[in-house]
Tab-separated table of C-alpha atoms and ligand atoms in Angstrom:
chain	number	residue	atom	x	y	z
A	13	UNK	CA	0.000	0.000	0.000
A	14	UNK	CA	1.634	3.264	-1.137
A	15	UNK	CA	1.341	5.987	1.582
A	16	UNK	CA	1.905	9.940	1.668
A	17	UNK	CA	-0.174	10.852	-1.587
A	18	UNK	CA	-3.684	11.775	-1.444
A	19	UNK	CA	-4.979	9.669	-4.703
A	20	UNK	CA	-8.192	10.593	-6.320
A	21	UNK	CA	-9.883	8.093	-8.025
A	22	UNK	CA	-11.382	9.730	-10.927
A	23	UNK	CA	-13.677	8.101	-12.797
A	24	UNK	CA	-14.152	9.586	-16.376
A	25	UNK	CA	-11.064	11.240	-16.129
A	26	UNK	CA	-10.346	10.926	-19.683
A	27	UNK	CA	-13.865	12.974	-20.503
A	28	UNK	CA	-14.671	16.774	-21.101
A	29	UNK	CA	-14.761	17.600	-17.459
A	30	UNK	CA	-12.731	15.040	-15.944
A	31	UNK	CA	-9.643	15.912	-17.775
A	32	UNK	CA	-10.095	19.331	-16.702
A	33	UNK	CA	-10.967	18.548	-13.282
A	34	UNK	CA	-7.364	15.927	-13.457
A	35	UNK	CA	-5.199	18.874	-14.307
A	36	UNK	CA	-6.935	20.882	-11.026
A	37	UNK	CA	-6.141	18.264	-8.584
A	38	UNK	CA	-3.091	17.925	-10.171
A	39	UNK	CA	-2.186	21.574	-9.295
A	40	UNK	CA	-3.575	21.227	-5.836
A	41	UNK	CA	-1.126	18.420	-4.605
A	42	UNK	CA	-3.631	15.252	-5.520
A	43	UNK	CA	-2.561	12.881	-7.183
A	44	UNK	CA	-5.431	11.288	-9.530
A	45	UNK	CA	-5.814	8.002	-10.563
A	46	UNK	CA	-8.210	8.054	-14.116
A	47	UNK	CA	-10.529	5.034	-14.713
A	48	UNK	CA	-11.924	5.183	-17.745
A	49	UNK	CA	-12.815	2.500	-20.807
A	50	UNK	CA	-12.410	5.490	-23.266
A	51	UNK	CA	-16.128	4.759	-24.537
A	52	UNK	CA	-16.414	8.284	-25.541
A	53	UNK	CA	-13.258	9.655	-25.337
A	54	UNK	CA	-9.781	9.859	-26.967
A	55	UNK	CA	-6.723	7.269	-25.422
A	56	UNK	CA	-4.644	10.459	-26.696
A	57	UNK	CA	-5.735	12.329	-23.504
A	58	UNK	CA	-3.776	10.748	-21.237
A	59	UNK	CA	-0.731	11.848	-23.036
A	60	UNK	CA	-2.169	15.633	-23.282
A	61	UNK	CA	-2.958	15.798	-19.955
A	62	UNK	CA	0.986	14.560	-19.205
A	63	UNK	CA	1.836	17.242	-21.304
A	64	UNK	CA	-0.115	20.171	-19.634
A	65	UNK	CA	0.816	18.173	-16.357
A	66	UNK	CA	4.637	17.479	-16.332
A	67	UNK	CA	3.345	14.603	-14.530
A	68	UNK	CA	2.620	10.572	-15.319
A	69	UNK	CA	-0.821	10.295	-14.976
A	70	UNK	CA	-1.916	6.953	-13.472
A	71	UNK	CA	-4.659	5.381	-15.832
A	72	UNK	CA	-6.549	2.322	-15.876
A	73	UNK	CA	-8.638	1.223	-18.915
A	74	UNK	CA	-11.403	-0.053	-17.597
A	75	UNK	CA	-15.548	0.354	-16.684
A	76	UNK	CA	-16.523	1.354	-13.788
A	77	UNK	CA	-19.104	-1.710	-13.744
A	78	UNK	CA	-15.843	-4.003	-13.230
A	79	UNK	CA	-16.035	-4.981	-10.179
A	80	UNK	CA	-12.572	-7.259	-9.851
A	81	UNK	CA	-10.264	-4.749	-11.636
A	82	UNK	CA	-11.876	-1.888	-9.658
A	83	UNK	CA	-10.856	-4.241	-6.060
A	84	UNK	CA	-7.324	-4.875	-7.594
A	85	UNK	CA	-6.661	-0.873	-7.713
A	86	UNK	CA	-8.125	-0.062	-4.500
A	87	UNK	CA	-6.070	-2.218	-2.949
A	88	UNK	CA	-2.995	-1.297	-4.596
A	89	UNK	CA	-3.370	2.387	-3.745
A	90	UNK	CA	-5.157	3.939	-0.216
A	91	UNK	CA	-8.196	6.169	-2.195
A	92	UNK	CA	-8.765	9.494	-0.543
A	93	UNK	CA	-11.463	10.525	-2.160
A	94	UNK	CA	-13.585	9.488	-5.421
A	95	UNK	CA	-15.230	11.973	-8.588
A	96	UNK	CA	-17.686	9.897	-10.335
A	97	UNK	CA	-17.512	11.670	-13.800
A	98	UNK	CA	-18.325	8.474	-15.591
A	99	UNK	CA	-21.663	7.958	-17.375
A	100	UNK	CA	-23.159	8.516	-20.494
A	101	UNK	CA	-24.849	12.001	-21.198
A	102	UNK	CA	-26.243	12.635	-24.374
A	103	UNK	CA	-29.984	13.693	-23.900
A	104	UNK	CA	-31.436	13.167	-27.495
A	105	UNK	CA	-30.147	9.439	-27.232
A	106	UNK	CA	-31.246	8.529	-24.111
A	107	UNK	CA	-34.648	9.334	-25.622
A	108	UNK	CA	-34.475	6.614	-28.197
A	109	UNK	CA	-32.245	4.182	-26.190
A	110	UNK	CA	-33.379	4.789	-22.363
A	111	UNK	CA	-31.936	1.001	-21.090
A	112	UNK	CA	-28.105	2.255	-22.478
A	113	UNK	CA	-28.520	5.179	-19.907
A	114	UNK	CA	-30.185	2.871	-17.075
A	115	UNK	CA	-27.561	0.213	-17.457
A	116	UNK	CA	-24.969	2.554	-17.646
A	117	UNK	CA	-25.507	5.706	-15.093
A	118	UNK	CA	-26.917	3.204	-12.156
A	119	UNK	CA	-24.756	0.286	-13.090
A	120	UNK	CA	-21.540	2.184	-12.997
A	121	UNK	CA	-22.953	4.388	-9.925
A	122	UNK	CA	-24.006	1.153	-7.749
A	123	UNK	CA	-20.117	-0.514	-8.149
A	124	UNK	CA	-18.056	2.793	-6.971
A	125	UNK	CA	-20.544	2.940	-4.243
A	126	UNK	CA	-20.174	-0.630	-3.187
A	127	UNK	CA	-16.101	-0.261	-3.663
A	128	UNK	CA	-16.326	2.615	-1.362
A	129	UNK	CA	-18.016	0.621	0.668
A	130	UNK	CA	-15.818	-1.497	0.664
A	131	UNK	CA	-12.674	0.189	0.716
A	132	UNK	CA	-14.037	2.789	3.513
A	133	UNK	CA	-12.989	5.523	1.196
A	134	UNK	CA	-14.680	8.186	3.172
A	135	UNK	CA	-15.167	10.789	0.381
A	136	UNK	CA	-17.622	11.029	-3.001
A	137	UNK	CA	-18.168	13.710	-4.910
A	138	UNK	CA	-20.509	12.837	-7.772
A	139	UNK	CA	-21.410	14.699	-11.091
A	140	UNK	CA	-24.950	15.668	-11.268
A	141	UNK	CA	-26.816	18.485	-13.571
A	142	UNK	CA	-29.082	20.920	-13.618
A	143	UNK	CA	-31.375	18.742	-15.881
A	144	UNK	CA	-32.765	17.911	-12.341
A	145	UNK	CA	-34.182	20.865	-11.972
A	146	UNK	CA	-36.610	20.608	-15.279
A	147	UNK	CA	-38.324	23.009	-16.563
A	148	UNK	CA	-38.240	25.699	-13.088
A	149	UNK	CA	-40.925	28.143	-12.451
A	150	UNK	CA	-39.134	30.329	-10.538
A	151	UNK	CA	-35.547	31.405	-11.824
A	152	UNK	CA	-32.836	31.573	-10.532
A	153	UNK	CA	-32.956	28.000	-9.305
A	154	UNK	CA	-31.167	27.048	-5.773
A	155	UNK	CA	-30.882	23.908	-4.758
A	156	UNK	CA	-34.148	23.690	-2.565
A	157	UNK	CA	-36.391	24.162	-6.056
A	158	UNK	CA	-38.266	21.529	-7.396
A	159	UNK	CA	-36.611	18.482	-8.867
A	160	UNK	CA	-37.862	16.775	-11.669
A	161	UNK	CA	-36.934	15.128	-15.647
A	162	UNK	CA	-37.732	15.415	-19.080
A	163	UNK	CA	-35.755	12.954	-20.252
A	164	UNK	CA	-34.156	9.433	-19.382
A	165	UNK	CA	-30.661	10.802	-18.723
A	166	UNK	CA	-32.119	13.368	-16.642
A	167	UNK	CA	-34.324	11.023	-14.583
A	168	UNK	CA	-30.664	9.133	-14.422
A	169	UNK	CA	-29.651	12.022	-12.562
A	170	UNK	CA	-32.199	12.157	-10.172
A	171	UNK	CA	-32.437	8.819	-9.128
A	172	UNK	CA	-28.612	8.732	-8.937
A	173	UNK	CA	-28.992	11.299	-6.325
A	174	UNK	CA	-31.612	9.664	-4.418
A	175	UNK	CA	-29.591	6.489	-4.704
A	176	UNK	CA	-26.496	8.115	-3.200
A	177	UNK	CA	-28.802	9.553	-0.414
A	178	UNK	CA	-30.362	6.554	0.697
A	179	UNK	CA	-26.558	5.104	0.347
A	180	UNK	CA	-24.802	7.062	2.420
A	181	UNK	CA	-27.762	6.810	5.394
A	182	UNK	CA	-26.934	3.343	5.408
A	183	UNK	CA	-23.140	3.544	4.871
A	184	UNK	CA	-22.230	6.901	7.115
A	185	UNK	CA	-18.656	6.390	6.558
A	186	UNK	CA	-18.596	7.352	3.218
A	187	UNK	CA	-19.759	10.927	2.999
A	188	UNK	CA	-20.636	12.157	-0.159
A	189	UNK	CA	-21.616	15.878	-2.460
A	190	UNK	CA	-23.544	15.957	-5.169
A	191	UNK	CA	-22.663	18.953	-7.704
A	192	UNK	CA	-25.096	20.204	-10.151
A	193	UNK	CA	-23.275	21.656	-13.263
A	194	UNK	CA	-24.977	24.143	-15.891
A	195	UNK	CA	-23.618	24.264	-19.113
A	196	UNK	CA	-20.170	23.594	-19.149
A	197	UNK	CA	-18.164	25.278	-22.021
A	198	UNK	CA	-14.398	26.105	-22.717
A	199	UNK	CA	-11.031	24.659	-22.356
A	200	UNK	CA	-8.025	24.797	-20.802
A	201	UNK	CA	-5.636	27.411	-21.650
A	202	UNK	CA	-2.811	25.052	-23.491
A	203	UNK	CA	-5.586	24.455	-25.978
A	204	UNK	CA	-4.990	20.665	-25.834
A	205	UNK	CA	-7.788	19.532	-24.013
A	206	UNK	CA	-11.274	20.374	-24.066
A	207	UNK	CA	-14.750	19.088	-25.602
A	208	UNK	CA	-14.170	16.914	-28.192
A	209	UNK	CA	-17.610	15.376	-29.275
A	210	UNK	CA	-17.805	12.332	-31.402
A	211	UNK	CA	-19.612	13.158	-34.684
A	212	UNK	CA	-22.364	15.856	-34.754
A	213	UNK	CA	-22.155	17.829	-31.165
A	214	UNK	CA	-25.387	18.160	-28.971
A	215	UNK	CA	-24.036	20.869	-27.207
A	216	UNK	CA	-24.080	24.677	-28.673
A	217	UNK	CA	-20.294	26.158	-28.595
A	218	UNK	CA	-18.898	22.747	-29.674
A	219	UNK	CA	-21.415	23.089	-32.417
A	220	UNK	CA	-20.638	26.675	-33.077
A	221	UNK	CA	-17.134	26.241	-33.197
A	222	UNK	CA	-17.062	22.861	-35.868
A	223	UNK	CA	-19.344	25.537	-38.161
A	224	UNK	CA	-16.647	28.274	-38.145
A	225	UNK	CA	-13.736	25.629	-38.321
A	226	UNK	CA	-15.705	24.924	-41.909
A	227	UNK	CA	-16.902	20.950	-40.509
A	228	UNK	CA	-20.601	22.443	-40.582
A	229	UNK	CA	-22.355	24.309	-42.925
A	230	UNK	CA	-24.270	26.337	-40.614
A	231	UNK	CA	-25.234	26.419	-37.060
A	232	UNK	CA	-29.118	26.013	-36.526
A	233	UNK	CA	-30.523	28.573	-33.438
A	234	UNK	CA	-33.657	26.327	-32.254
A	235	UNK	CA	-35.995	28.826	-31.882
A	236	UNK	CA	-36.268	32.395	-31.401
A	237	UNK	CA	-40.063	32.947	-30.553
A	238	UNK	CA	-39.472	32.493	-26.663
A	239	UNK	CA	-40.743	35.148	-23.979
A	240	UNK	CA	-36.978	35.993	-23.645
A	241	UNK	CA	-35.429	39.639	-24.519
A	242	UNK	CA	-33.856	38.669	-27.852
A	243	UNK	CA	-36.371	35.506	-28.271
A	244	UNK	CA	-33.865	32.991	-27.696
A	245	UNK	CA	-33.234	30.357	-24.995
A	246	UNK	CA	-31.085	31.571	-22.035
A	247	UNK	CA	-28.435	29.422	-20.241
A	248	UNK	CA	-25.615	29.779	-17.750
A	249	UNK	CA	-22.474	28.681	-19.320
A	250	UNK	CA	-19.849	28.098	-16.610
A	251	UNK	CA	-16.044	27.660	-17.629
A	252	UNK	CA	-14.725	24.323	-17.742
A	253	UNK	CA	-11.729	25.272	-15.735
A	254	UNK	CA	-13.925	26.911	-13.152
A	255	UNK	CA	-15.787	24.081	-12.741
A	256	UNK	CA	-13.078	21.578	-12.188
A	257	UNK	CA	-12.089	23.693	-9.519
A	258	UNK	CA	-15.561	23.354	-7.611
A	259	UNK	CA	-14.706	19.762	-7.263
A	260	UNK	CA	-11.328	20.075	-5.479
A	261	UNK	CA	-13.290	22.331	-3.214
A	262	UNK	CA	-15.940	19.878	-2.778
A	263	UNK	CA	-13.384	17.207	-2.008
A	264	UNK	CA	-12.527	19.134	1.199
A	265	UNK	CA	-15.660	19.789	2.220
A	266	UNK	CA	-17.371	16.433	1.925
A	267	UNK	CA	-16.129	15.658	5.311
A	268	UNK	CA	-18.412	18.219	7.012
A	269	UNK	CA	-21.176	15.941	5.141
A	270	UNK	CA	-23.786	14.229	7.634
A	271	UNK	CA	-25.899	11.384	6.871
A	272	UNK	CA	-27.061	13.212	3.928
A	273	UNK	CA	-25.146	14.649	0.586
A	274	UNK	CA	-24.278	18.250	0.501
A	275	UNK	CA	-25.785	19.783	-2.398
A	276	UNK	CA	-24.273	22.593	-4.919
A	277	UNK	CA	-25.107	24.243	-8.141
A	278	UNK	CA	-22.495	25.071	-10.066
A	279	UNK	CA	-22.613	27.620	-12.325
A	280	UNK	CA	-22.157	31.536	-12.651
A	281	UNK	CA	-25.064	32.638	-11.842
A	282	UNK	CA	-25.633	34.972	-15.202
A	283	UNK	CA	-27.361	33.508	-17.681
A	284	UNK	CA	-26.740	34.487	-21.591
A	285	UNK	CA	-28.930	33.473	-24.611
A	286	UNK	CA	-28.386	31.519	-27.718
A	287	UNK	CA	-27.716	34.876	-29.900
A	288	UNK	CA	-25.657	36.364	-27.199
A	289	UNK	CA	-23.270	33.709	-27.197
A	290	UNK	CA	-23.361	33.980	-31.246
A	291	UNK	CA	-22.241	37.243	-30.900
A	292	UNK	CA	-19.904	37.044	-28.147
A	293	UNK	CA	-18.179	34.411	-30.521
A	294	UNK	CA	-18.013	36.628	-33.332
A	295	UNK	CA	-16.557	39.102	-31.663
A	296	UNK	CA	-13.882	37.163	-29.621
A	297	UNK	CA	-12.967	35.443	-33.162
A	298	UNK	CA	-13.395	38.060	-35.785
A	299	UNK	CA	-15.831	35.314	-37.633
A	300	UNK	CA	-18.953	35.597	-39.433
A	301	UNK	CA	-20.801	32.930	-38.430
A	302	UNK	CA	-23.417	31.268	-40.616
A	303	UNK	CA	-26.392	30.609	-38.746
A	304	UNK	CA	-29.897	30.367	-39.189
A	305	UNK	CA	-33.013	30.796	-37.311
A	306	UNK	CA	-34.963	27.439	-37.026
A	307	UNK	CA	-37.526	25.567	-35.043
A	308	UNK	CA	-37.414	24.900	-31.537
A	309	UNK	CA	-35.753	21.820	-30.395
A	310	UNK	CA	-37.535	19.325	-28.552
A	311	UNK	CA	-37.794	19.402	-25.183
A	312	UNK	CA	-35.581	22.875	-24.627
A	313	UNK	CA	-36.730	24.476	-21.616
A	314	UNK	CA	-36.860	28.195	-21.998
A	315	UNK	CA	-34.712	29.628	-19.125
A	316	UNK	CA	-32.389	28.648	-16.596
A	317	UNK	CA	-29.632	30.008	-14.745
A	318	UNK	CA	-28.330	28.893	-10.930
A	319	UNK	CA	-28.635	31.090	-7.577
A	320	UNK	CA	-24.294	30.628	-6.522
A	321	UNK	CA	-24.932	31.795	-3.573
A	322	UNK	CA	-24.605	28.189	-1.249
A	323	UNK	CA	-21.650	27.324	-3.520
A	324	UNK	CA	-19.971	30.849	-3.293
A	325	UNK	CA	-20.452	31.294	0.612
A	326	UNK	CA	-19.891	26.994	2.020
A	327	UNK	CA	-17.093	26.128	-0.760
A	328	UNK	CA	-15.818	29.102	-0.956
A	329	UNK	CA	-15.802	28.874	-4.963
A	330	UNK	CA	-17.055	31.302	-7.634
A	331	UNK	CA	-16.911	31.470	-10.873
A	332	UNK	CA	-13.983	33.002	-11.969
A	333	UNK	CA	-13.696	33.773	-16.262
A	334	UNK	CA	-15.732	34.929	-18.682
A	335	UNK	CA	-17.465	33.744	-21.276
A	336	UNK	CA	-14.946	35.191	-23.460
A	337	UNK	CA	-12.232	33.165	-21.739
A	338	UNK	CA	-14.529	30.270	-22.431
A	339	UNK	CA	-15.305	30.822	-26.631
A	340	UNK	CA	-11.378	31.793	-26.862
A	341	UNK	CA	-10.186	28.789	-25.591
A	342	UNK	CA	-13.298	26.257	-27.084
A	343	UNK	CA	-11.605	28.183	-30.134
A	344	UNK	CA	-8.189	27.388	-30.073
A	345	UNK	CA	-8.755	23.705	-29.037
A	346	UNK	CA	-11.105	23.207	-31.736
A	347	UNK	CA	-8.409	24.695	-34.372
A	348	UNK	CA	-6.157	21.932	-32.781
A	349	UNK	CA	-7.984	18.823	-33.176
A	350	UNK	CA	-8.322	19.913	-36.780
A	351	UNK	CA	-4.900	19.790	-37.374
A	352	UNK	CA	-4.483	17.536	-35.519
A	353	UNK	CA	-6.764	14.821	-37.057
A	354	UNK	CA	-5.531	16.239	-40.494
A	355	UNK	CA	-2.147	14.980	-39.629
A	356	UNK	CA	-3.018	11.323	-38.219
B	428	NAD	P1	-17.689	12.851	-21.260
B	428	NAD	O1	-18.487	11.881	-22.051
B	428	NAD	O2	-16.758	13.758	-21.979
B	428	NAD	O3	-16.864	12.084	-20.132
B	428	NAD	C1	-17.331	10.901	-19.537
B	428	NAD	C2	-16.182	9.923	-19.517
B	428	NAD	O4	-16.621	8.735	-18.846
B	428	NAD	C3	-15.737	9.490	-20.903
B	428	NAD	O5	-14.330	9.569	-20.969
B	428	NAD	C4	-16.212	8.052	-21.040
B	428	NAD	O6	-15.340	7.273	-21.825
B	428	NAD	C5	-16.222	7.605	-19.596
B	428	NAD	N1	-17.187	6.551	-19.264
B	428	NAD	C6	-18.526	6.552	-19.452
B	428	NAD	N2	-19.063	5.444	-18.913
B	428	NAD	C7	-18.042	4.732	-18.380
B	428	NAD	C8	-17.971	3.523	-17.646
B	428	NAD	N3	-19.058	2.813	-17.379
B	428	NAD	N4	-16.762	3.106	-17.230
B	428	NAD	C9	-15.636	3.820	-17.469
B	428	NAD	N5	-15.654	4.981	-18.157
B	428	NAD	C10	-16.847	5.423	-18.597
B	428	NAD	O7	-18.748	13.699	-20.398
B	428	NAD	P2	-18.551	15.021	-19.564
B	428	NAD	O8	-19.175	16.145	-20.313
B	428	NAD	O9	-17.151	15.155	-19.109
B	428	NAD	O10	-19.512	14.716	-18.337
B	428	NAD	C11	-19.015	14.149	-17.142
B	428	NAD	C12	-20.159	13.996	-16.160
B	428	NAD	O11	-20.786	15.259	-15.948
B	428	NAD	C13	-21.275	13.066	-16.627
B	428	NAD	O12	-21.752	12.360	-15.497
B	428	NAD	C14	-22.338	14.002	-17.137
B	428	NAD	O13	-23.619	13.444	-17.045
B	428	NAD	C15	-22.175	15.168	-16.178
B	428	NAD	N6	-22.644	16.440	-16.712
B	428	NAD	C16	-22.180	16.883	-17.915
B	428	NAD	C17	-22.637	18.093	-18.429
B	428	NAD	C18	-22.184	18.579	-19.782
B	428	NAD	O14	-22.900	19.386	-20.390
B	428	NAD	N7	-21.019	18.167	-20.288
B	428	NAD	C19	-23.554	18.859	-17.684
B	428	NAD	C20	-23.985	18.380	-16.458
B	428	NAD	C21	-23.536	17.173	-15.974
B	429	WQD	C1	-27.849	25.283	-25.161
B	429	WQD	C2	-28.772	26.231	-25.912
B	429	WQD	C3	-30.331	25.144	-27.376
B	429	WQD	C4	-27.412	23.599	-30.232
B	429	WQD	C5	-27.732	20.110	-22.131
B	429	WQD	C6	-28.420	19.009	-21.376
B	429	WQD	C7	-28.336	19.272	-19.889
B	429	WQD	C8	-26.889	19.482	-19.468
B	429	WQD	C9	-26.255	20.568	-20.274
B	429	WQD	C10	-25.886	17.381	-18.911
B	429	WQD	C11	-30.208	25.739	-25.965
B	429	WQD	C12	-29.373	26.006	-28.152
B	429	WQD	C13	-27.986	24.237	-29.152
B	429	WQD	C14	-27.666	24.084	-31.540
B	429	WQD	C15	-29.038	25.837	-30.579
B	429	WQD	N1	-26.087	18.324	-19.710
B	429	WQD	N2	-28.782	25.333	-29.331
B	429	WQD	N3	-28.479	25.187	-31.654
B	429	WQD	O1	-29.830	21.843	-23.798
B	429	WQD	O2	-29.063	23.589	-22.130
B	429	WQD	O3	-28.396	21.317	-21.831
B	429	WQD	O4	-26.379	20.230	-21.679
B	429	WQD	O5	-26.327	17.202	-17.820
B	429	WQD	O6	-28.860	18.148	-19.276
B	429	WQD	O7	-29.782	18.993	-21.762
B	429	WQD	O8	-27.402	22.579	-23.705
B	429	WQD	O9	-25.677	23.104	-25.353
B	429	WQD	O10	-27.577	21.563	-26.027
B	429	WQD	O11	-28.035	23.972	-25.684
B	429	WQD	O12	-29.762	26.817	-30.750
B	429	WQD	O13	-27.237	23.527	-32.543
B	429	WQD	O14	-28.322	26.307	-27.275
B	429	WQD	O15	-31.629	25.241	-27.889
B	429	WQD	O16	-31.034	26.842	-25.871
B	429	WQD	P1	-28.795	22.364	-22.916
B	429	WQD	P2	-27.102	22.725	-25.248
């Protein structure tokens, strides 16, 4: 058993948020430990992340759901604490394939619970959203408004939640925080890590940024009839890099957790609209972006944007850049994975 490092199992740590949040603890004296099965991610990460690092990053290709290989590293190295990143989170597919987000969120949730069980690793910090809050009534939301779903991966959300509360009550050793991110854009400042969908993005500034890197034609704003000042949906898009910070806060803090999760939201508390964000990246860029006005999308709620104030005043944590810092940086990585898939 290795002793005098505090080693964070991450799980996910090769993903969009994980990396980010890798590179944090990094910088904060933890030393992370990724598990990951690269499912929807690049292997090339770990090497990136070395890079930004100037560390070797300790990385184990494997699902969460494995049970043995999950035993074999927790009782190679003592765990401090774990992030539970990994899951699957697209919310269009879990519309038309509900059982891949079932088996995957709860499966993969249930075995680092029972491992920390197991292990007594006294610390989990897990990722939740503000899907949970649904469509809210009363804006901003904090974390005592209404939960609810609209969609499978949402309800995953939810129900992970519940199932970490009703864990912990029976397991008080492990105490656990549940954060609830908005809408996580940007990238690290090296430009070498940062959202890297696979095929057509979900998500708006990945999408904006493939249409003025020439990949698509034209970026599609779903709707612009809502009862919103410019007509179009409204959002709070937190940095990346902010947000990975909120979890090495919430590390600390989980041991002043009692027998039930603390709860965060995580986001900036400002929320900007689809044509604001259209604008902001024109300007930041110097591009014209094509773009057209379309229908709305689906199940889009109208508003939403978090009340900080629990976050800001118990972890101490607040948002920190702007969206600026976020388009500039979603820029630059985006203009690297083009080269950089043009050269493989
Ligand atoms: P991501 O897909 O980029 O990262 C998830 C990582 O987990 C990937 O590297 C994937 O390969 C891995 N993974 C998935 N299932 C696994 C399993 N069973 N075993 C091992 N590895 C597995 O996603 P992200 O954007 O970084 O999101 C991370 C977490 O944050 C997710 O739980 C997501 O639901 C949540 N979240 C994301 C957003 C967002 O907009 N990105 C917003 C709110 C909450
Ligand atoms: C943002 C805005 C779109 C694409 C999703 C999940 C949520 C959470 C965060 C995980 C909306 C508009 C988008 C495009 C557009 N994830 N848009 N054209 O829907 O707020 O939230 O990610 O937990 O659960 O639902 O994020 O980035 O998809 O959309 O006009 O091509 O951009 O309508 O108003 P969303 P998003």
């Amino acid at each position: 058993m290795d002793s005098g490092k505090k080693y964070i199992l991450v799980t996910g740590g090769a993903g969009y948020i994980g990396s980010h949040t890798v590179v944090a603890l990094i910088e904060k004296g933890f030393t992370p430990i990724i598990v990951d099965d690269f499912r929807n991610s690049n292997r090339d990460v770990i090497p990136r992340l070395e890079k930004i690092t100037n560390e070797e990053i300790i990385y184990f290709d494997a699902a969460c759901q494995n049970l043995e290989r999950l035993r074999g590293i927790f009782s190679q190295f003592e765990v401090y604490g774990i992030i539970h990143f990994a899951a699957d989170k697209a919310v269009g597919e879990s519309m038309e394939n509900p059982l891949k987000y079932f088996d995957n969120n709860f499966g993969s949730l249930t075995s680092m619970l029972e491992v920390a069980k197991e292990f007594k690793v006294g610390r989990f910090v897990f990722s939740s959203s503000c899907t949970v809050y649904g469509e809210p009534e009363v804006i901003p939301v904090n974390e005592q408004s209404p939960v609810s779903y609209s969609s499978p991966y949402g309800f995953t959300k939810k129900v992970c939640e519940e199932m970490i509360q009703q864990f912990v009550q029976s397991c008080p050793e492990v105490k656990s925080t549940l954060l609830r991110y908005f809408n996580p854009v940007g990238a690290h400042e090296s430009g070498i890590i940062g959202e890297e969908p696979d095929g057509k993005p979900n998500n708006l500034l990945p999408f904006i940024t493939q249409t003025a890197a020439g990949v698509r034609k034209e970026l599609t704003v779903f709707g612009d009839d809502y009862d919103t000042p410019d007509g179009t949906c409204i959002r709070d898009y937190i940095h990346v890099v902010d947000l990975a910070e909120a979890h090495v806060a919430a590390l600390e803090k989980t041991d002043e957790a009692n027998i039930n999760p603390m709860i965060y939201n995580v986001g900036t508390g400002k929320g900007s609209s689809v044509l604001e964000m259209i604008k902001t990246f024109e300007k930041v860029t110097g591009i014209d972006l094509p773009y057209k006005i379309g229908p709305r999308r689906d199940g889009d709620i109208k508003e939403i944007f978090a009340n900080t104030d629990k976050v800001n005043s118990e972890l101490n944590w607040e948002s920190q850049k702007t969206i600026e810092d976020a388009i500039s940086t979603a820029w630059a990585f985006e203009k690297y994975i083009r080269e950089k898939r043009k050269s493989e």
